[in-house]
Coordinates of C-alpha atoms and ligand atoms in Angstrom, one line a residue:
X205 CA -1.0 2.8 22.0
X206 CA -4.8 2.2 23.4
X207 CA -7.1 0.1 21.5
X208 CA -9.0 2.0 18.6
X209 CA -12.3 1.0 20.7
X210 CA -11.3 3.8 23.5
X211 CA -11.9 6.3 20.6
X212 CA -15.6 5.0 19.9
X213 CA -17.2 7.3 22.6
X214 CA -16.0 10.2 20.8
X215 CA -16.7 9.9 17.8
X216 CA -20.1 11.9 18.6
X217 CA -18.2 14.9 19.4
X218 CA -16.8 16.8 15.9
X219 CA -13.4 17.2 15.3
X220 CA -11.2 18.6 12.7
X221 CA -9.9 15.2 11.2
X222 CA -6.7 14.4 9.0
X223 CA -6.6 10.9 7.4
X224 CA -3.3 10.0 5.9
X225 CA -1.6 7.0 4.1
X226 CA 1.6 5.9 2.3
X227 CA 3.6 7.6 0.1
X228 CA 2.3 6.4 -3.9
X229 CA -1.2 5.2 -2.4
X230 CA -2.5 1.7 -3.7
X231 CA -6.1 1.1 -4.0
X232 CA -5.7 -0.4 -0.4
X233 CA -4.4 2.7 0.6
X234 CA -6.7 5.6 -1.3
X235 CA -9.6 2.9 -0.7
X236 CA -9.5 2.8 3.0
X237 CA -8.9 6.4 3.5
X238 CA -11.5 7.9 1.7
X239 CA -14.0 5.0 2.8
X240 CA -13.0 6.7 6.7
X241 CA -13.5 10.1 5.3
X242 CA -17.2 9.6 4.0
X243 CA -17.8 7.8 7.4
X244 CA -16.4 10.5 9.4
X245 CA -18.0 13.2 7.0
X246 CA -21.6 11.0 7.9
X247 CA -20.8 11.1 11.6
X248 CA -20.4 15.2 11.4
X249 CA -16.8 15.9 11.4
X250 CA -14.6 17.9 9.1
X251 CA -12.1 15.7 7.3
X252 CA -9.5 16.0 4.9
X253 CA -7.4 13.3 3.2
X254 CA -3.5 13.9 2.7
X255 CA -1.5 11.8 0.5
X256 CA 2.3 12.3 1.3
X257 CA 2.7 12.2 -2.8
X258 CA 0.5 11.7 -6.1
X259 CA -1.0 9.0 -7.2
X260 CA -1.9 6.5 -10.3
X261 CA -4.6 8.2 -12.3
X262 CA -6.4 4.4 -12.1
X263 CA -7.5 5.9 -8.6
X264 CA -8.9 9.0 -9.7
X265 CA -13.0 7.3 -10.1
X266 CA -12.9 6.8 -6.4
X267 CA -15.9 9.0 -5.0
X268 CA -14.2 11.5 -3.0
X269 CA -10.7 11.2 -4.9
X270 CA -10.8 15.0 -6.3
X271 CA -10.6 16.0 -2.7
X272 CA -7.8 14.8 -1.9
X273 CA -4.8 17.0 -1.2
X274 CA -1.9 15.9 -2.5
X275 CA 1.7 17.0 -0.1
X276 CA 4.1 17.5 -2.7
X277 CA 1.8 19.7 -4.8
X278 CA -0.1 21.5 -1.8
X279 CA 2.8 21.1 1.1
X280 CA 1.7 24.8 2.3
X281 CA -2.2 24.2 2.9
X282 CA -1.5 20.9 3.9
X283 CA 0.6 21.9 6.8
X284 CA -1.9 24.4 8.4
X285 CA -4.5 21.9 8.3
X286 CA -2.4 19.1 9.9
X287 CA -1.4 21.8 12.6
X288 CA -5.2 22.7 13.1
X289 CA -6.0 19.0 13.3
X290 CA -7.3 17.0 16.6
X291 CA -7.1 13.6 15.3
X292 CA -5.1 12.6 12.5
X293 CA -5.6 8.8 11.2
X294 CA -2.5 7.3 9.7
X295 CA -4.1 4.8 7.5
X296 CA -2.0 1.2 5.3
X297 CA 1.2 2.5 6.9
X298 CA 2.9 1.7 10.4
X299 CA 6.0 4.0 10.4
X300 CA 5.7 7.9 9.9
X301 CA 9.0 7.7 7.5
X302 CA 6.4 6.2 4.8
X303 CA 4.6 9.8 4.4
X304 CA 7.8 11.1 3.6
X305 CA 8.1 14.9 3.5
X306 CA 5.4 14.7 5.3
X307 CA 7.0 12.4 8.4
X308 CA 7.9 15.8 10.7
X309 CA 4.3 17.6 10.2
X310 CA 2.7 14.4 11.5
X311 CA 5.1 14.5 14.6
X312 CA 5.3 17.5 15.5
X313 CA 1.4 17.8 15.1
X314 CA -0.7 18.4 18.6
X315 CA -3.3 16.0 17.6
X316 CA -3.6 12.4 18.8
X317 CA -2.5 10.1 15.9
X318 CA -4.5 7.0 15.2
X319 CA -3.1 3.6 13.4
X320 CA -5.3 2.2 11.7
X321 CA -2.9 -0.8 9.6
X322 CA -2.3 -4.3 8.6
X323 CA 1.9 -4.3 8.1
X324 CA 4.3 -6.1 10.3
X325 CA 6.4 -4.2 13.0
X326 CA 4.4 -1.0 13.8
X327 CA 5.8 2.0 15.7
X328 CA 3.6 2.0 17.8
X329 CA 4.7 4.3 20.6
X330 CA 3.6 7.2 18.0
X331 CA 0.1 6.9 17.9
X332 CA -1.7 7.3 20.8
X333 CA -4.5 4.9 19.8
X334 CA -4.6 2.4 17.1
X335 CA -5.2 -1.1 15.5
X336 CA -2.1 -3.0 14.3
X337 CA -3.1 -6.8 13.0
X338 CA -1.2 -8.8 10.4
X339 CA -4.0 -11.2 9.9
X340 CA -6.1 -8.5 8.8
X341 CA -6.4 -8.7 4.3
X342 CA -6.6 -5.1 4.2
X343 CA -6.3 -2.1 5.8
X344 CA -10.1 -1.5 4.1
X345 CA -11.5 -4.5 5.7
X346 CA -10.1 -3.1 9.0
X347 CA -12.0 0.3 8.3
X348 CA -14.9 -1.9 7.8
X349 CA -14.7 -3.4 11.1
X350 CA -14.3 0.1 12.9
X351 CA -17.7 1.2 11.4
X352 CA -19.0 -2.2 12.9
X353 CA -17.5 -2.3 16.0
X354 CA -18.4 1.9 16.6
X355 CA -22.3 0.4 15.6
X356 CA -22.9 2.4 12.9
X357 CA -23.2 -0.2 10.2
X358 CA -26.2 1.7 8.7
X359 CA -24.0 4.7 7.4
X360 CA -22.1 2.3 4.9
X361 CA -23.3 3.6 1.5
X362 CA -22.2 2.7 -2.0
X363 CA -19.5 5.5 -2.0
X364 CA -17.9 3.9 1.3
X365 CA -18.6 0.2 -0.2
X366 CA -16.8 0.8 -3.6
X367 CA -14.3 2.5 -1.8
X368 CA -13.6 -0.5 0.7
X369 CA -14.3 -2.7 -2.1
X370 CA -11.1 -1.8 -3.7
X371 CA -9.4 -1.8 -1.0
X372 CA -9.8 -5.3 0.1
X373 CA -10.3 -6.4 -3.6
X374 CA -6.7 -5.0 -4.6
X375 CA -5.0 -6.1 -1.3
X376 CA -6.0 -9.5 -1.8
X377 CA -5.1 -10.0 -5.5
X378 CA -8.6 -10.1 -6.4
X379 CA -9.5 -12.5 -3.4
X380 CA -7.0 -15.3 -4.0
X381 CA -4.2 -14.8 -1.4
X382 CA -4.5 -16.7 1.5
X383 CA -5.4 -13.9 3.8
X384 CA -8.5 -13.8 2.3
X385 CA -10.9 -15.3 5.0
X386 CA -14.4 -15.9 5.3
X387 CA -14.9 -12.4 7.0
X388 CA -13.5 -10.9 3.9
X389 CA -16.1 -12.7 2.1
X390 CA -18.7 -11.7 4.7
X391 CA -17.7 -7.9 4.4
X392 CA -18.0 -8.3 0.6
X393 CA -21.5 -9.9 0.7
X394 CA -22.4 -7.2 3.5
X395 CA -21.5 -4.2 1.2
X396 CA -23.4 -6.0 -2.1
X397 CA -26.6 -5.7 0.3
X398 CA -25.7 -2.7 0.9
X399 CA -25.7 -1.2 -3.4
X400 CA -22.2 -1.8 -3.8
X401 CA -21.8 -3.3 -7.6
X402 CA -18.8 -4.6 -7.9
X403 CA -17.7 -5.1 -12.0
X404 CA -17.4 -0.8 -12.5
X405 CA -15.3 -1.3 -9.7
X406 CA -12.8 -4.2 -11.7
X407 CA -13.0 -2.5 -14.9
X408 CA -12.4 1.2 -13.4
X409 CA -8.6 -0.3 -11.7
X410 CA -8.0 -2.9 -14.1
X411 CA -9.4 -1.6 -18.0
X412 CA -8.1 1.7 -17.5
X413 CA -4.9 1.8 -19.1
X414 CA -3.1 3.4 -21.6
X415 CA -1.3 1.4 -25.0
X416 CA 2.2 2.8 -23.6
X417 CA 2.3 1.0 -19.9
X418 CA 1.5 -3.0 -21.9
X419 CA 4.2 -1.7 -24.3
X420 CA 6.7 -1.1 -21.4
X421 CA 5.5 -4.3 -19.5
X422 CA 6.2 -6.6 -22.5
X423 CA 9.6 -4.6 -23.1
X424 CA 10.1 -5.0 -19.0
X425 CA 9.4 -8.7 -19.9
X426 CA 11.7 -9.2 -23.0
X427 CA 14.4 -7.4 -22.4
X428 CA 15.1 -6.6 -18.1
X429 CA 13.8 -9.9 -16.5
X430 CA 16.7 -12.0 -15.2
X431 CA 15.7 -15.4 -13.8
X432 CA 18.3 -16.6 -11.0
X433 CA 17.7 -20.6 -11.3
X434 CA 20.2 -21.8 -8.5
X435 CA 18.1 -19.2 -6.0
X436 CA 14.4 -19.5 -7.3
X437 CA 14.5 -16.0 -7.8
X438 CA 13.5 -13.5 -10.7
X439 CA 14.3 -10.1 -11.0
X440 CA 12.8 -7.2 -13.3
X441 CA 15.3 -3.9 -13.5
X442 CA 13.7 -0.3 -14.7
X443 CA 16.2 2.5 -15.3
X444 CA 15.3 5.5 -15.5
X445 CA 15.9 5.9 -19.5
X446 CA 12.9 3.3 -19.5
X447 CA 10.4 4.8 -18.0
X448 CA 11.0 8.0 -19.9
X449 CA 10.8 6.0 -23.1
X450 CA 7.6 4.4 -22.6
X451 CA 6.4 7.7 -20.2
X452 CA 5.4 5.5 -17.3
X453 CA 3.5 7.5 -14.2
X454 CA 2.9 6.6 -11.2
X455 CA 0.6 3.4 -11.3
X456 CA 1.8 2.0 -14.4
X457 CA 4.4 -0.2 -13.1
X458 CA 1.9 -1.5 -10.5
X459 CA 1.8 -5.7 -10.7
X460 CA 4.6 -6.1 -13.0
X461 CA 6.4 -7.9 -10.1
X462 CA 3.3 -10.7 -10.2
X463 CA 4.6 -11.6 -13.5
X464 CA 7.6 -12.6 -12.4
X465 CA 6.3 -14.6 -9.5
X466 CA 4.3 -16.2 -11.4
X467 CA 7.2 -18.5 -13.4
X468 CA 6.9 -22.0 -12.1
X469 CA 9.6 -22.8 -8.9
X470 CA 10.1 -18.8 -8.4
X471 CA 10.3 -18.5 -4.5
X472 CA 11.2 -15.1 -4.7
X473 CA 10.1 -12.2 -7.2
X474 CA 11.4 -8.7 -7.3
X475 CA 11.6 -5.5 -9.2
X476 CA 14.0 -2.6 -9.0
X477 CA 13.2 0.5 -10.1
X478 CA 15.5 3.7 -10.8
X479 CA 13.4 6.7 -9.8
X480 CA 15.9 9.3 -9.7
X481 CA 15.7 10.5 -6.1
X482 CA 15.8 6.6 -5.2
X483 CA 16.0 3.1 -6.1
X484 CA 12.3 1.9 -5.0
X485 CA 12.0 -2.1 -4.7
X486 CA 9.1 -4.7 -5.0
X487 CA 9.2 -7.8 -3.1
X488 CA 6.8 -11.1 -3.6
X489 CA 7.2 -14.0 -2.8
X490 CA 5.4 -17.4 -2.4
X491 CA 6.1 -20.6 0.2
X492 CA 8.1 -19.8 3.9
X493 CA 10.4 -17.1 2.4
X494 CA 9.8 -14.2 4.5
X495 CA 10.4 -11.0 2.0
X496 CA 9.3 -8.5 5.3
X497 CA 12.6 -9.2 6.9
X498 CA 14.5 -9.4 3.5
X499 CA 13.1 -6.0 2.7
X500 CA 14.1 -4.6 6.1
X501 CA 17.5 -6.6 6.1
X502 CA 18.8 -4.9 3.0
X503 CA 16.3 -2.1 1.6
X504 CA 15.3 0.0 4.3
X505 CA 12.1 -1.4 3.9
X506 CA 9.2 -3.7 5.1
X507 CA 5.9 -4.5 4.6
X508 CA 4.0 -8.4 5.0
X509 CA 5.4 -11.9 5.0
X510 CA 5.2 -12.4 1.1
X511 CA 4.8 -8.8 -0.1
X512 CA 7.4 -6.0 0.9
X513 CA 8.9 -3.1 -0.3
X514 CA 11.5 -0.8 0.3
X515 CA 13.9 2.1 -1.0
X516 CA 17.9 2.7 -1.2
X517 CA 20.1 6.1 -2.2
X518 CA 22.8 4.3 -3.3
X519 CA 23.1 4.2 -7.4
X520 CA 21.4 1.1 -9.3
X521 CA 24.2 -0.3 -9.6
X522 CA 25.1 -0.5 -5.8
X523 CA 21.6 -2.2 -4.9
X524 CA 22.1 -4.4 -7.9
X525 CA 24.8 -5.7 -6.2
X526 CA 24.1 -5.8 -2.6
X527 CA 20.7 -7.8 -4.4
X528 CA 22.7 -10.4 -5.8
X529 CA 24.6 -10.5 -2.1
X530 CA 21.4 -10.4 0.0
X531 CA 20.3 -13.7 -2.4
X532 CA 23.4 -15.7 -1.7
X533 CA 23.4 -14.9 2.0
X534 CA 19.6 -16.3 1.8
X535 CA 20.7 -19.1 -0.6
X536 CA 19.5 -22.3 2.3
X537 CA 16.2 -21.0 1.9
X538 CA 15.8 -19.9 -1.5
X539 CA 17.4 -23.3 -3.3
X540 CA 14.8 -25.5 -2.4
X541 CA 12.7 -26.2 -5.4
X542 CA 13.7 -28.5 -8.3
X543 CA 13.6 -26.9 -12.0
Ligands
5GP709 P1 4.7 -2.6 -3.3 O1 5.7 -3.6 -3.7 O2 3.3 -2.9 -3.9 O3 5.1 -1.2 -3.4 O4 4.5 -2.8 -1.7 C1 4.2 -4.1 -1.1 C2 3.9 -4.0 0.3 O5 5.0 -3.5 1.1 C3 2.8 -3.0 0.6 O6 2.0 -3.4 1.6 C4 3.5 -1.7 0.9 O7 2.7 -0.9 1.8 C5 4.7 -2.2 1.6 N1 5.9 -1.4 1.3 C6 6.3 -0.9 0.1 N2 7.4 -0.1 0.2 C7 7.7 -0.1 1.5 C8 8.8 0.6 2.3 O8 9.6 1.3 1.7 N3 8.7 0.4 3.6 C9 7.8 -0.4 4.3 N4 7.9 -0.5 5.6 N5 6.8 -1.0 3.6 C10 6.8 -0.9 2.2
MN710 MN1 -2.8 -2.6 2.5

């Protein structure tokens, strides 16, 4: 993989662009990609954003959101346009099994692929040029810097800057964790110069939702949270029978793992859903335990140091208990707070 910086020269030359990102985009996700596509749009090239699969209707304000094709729905037109494509940008995502259906398009594809990401462990002998860094908060702020660092600070505009403002904003937990830096900061103030305003933005992804999803969070709460004392662990379970009863989409169960990090001494937080098609799993955690490896040990899965996810086939039941295995095989460095 070259450095992204090879690509900057060519950006004056207009190409037919694909920008992609994870399967069930986060604001991170749909924020950084469409931020790339107005930029790209600016610069003069033709640009199309795929999502491997929908996404939570919380997402839907974002300028540029109504454009974007979504795989599962519009597999057939998205496939002649990722065949058509010079550059395709992979965009919050390191590993072309996290688009899914979508994973043999993207590698059978002529054009170059470009990484643009912030998760541990890229594969980075697909893309041809790229920028993989783990320090970075967001794959947003990272699209930030490529405007920068191409010189073409001028073209951010208050579409791109609410767009990478929820990006960074989401992917930081509203600027608390600790990889929010001072350039995060910088970028912020830099946009606000720029027209972004900032409270639509809060109240668009965080006053938006419906009576149904608080009703299923404090039934999620009540009823399927299991706190694991000796191993400083909590753990939420979703079948499927509840998310039909409370009619949860995609996006509504979105932060109920913060809940349960959030009880005092819990090292490690998790929630496992029942989708149908899989068993999709949340990791947090807080302190030295590294829920990356854990997610990739156990769940097929990955992601940062203390925020992971992953996926299994096997039944609820199954994961449930190769869970409660995973936690005693990690017990020396779970057990060591003090309730
Ligand atoms: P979430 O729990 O919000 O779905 O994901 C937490 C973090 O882990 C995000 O950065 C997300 O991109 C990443 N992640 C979630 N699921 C997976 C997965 O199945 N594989 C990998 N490699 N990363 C994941
Ligand atoms: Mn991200």
């Amino acid at each position: 993989m070259q450095v992204i910086k090879n690509i900057f020269p060519l950006l004056n030359q207009p190409k037919q662009v694909v920008i992609t990102m994870h399967q069930k985009p986060d604001g991170d996700a749909m924020g950084s990609t469409l931020a790339l596509f107005h930029f790209l749009n600016k610069l003069g090239h033709s640009c199309t954003v795929i999502s491997p699969t929908n996404w939570a209707s919380f997402l839907n304000w974002m300028p540029g959101c109504d454009k974007v094709l979504d795989y599962e729905s519009q597999g057939n037109k998205s496939d002649i346009i990722i065949a058509d494509a010079d550059w395709i940008f992979c965009l919050d995502f390191n590993i072309l099994s996290r688009a899914k259906r979508m994973e043999e398009k993207l590698k059978s594809a002529k054009a170059h692929r470009i990484l643009i990401d912030h998760h541990r462990e890229p594969q980075t002998e697909v893309f041809e040029y790229g920028n993989s860094d783990i320090e970075k908060s967001s794959t947003a702020e990272m699209v930030y810097d490529f405007i920068v660092d191409s010189g073409n600070i001028e073209k951010i505009d208050t579409s791109i800057g609410a767009c990478l403002y929820a990006g960074v904003m989401t992917d930081t937990g509203s600027f608390r964790f600790p990889s929010t830096k001072a350039s995060v900061h910088k970028m912020v103030a830099e946009l606000m110069t720029r027209g972004l305003e900032h409270s639509p933005v809060h109240e668009a992804l965080f006053d938006n939702f419906l009576e149904n999803r608080f009703r299923f969070i404090g039934h999620a709460l009540l009823n399927k949270l299991e706190v694991f004392y000796e191993y400083n662990t909590a753990l939420i379970t979703i079948t499927q029978a509840d998310l039909l009863k409370f009619n949860i989409k995609t996006g509504d169960t979105e932060g109920l793992v913060n809940y349960a990090l959030s009880i005092q001494g819990i090292k490690l937080a998790v929630v496992i859903i029942d989708r149908g098609e899989e068993r999709k799993s949340s990791f947090r955690s807080k302190d030295g335990f590294d829920v990356n490896t854990f997610a990739r040990r156990y769940f097929n899965g990955g992601g940062h140091f203390n925020a992971a996810g992953g996926f299994n086939k096997e039944s609820l039941e199954e994961v449930l208990l190769k869970f409660k295995e995973a936690i005693k095989e990690n017990k020396s460095q779970l057990s060591t707070y003090q309730f």
